[in-house]
Each structure stands twice: as C-alpha cells, then as structure tokens.
Coordinates of N, CA and C in Angstrom, one line a residue:
X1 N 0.9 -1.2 0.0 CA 0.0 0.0 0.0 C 0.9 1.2 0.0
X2 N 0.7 1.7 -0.6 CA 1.4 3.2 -0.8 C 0.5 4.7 0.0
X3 N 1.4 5.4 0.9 CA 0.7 6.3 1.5 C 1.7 7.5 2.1
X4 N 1.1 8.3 2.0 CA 1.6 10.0 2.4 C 1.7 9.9 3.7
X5 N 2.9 10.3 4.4 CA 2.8 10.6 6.0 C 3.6 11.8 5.9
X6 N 3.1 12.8 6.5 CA 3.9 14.3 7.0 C 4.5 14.7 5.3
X7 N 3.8 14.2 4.4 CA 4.5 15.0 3.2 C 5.4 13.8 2.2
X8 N 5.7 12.8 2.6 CA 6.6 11.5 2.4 C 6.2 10.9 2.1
X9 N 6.3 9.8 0.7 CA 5.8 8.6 0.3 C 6.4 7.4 0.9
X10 N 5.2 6.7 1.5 CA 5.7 5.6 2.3 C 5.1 4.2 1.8
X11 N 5.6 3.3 1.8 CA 5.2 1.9 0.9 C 5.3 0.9 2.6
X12 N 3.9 0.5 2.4 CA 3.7 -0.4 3.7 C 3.2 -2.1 2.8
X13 N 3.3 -3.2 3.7 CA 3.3 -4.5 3.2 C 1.9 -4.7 3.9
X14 N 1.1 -5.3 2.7 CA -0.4 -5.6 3.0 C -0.4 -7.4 4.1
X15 N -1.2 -6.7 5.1 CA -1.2 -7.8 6.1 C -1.9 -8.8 5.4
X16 N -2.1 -10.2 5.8 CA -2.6 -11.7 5.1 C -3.9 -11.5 5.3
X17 N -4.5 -10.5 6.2 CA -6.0 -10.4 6.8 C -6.5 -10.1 5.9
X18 N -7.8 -10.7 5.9 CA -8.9 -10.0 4.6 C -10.6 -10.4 5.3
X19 N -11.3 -9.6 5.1 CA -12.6 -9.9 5.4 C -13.3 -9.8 5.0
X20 N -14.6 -10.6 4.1 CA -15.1 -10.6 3.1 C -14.2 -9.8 2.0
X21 N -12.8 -10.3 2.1 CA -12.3 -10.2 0.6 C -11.7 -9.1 0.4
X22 N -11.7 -8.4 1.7 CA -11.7 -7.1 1.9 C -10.3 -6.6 3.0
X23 N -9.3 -6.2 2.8 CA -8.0 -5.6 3.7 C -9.0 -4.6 4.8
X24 N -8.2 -4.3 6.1 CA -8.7 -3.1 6.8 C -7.8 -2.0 5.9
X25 N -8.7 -0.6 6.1 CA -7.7 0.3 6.4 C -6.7 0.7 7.2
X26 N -5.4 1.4 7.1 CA -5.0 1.3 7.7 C -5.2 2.6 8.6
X27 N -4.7 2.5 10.0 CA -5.2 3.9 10.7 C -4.5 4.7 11.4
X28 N -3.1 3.7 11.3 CA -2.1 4.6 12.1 C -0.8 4.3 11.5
X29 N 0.5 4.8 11.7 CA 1.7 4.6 11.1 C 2.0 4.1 13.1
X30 N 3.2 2.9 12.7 CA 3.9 2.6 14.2 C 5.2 4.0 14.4
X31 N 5.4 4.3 15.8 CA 5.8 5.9 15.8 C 7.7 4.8 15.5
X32 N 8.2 5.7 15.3 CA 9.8 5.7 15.3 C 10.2 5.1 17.0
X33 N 11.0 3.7 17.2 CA 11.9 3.9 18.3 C 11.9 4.8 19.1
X34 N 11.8 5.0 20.3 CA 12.5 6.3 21.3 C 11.0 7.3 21.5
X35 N 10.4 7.3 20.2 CA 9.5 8.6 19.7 C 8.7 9.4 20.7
X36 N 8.8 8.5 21.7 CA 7.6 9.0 22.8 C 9.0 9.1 24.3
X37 N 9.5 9.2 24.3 CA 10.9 9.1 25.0 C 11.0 10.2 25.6
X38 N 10.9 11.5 25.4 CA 10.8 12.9 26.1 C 10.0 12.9 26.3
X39 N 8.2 12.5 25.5 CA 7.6 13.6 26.2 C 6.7 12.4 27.6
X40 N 7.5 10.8 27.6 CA 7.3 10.5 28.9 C 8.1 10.7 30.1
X41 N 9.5 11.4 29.3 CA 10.1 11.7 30.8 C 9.9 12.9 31.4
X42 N 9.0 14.0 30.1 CA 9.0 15.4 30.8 C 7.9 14.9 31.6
X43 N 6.7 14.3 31.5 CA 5.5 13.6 32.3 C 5.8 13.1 33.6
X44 N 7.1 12.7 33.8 CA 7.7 12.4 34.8 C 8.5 13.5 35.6
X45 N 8.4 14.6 35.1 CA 8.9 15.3 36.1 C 10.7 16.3 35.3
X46 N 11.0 15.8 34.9 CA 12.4 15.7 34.0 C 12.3 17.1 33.1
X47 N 13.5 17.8 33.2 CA 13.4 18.9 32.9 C 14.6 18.5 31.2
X48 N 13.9 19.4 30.3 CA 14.3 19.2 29.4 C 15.5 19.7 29.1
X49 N 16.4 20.2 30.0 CA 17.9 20.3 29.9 C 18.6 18.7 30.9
X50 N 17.7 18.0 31.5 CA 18.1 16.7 32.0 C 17.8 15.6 30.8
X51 N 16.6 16.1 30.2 CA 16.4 14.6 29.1 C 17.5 15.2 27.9
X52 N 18.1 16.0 27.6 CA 19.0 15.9 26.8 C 20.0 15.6 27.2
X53 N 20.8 15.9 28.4 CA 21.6 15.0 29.0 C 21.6 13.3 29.1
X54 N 20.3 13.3 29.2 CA 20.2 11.6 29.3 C 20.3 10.8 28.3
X55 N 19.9 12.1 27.0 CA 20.1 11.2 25.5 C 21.4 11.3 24.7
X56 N 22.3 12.7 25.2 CA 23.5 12.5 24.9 C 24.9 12.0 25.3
X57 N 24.2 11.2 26.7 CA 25.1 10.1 27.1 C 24.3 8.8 26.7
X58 N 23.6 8.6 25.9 CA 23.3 7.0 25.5 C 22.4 7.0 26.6
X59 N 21.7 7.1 27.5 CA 21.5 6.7 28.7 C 19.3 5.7 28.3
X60 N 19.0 7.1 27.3 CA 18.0 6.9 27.0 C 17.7 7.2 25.6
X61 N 17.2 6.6 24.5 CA 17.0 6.8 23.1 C 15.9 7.5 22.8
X62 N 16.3 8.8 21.9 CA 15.3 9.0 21.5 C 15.7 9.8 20.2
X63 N 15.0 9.6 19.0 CA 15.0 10.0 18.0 C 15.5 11.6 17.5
X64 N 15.9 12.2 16.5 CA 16.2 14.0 16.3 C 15.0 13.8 16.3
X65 N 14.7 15.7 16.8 CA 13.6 16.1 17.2 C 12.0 16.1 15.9
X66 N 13.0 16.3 14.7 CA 12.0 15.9 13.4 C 11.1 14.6 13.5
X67 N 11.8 13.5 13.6 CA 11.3 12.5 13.6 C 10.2 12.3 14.6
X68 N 10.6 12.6 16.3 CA 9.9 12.6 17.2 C 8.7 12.9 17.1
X69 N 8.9 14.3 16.8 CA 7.5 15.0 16.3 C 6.1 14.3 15.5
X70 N 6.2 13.3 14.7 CA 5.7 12.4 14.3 C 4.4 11.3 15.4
X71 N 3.1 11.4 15.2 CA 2.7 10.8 16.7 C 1.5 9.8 15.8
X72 N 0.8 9.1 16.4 CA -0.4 8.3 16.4 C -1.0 8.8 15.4
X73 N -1.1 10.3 15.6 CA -2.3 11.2 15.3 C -1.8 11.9 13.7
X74 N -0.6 11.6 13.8 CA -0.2 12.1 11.9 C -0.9 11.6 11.0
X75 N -1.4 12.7 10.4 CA -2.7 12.6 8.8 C -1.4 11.4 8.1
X76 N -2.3 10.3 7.9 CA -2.1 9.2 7.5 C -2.9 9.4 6.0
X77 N -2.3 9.4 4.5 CA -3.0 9.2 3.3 C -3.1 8.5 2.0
X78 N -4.0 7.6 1.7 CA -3.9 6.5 1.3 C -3.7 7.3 -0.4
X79 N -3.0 6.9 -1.3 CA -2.3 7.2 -2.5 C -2.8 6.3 -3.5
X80 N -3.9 5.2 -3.2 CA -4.2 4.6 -3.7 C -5.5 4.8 -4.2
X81 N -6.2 5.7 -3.8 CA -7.7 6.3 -3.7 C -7.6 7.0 -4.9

C-alpha cells in the first residue's frame, strides 16, 4: 500500500488479513523507536535540559527532534484512492 505521511511517500506491506475479501484500512503509522521518549520523561517530572543530558550520554534513546514529532495522530494518506 502506498501512503503520504507528513509529506513523504511511504510503501507499507499488506497484512494476510482480509474480510469478506476485503483488507482493513490502515489507521495509524507505528511511531519511530524512542518517539515518545521525552515527552514521557518530561511527564515524569524531567526537565528538558536533564532529558538531553540523558540522550547524549546513550542513557536513554530517543529520536532527532524531526522524527519525534511524528505521533499516532499524523494525517495518514492512502495514495491509492
């Protein structure tokens, strides 16, 4: 399946699922490694000159800030329609 995320053509592999003959749509992209990495440590309390500390000693992974930005909620667009 071919699909737009944040501006980007993205090629995803159609699952074996079918029902009545029929694929789901898909509804969400899976986020990047790390992706959610700051904004659960600022949730925790963690000042954002400490989570950069933590990610530039290896301590804790988290993605450049471009990527991160990327969530559940990114207009997802099917190219196929």
């Amino acid at each position: 399946e071919e699909l737009q995320l944040a501006g980007h053509d993205v090629t995803l592999v159609n699952g074996p699922v079918r029902y009545d003959g029929e694929r789901l749509p898909t509804r969400r992209i899976a986020l990047a490694a790390g992706a959610d990495t700051r904004a659960i440590l600022a949730d925790l309390g963690l000042s954002t000159a400490k989570i950069d500390d933590l990610v530039a000693r290896c301590i804790v992974a988290a993605p450049p800030d471009a990527v991160a930005r990327f969530s559940a909620d990114d207009s997802v667009k099917s190219t196929r329609e």
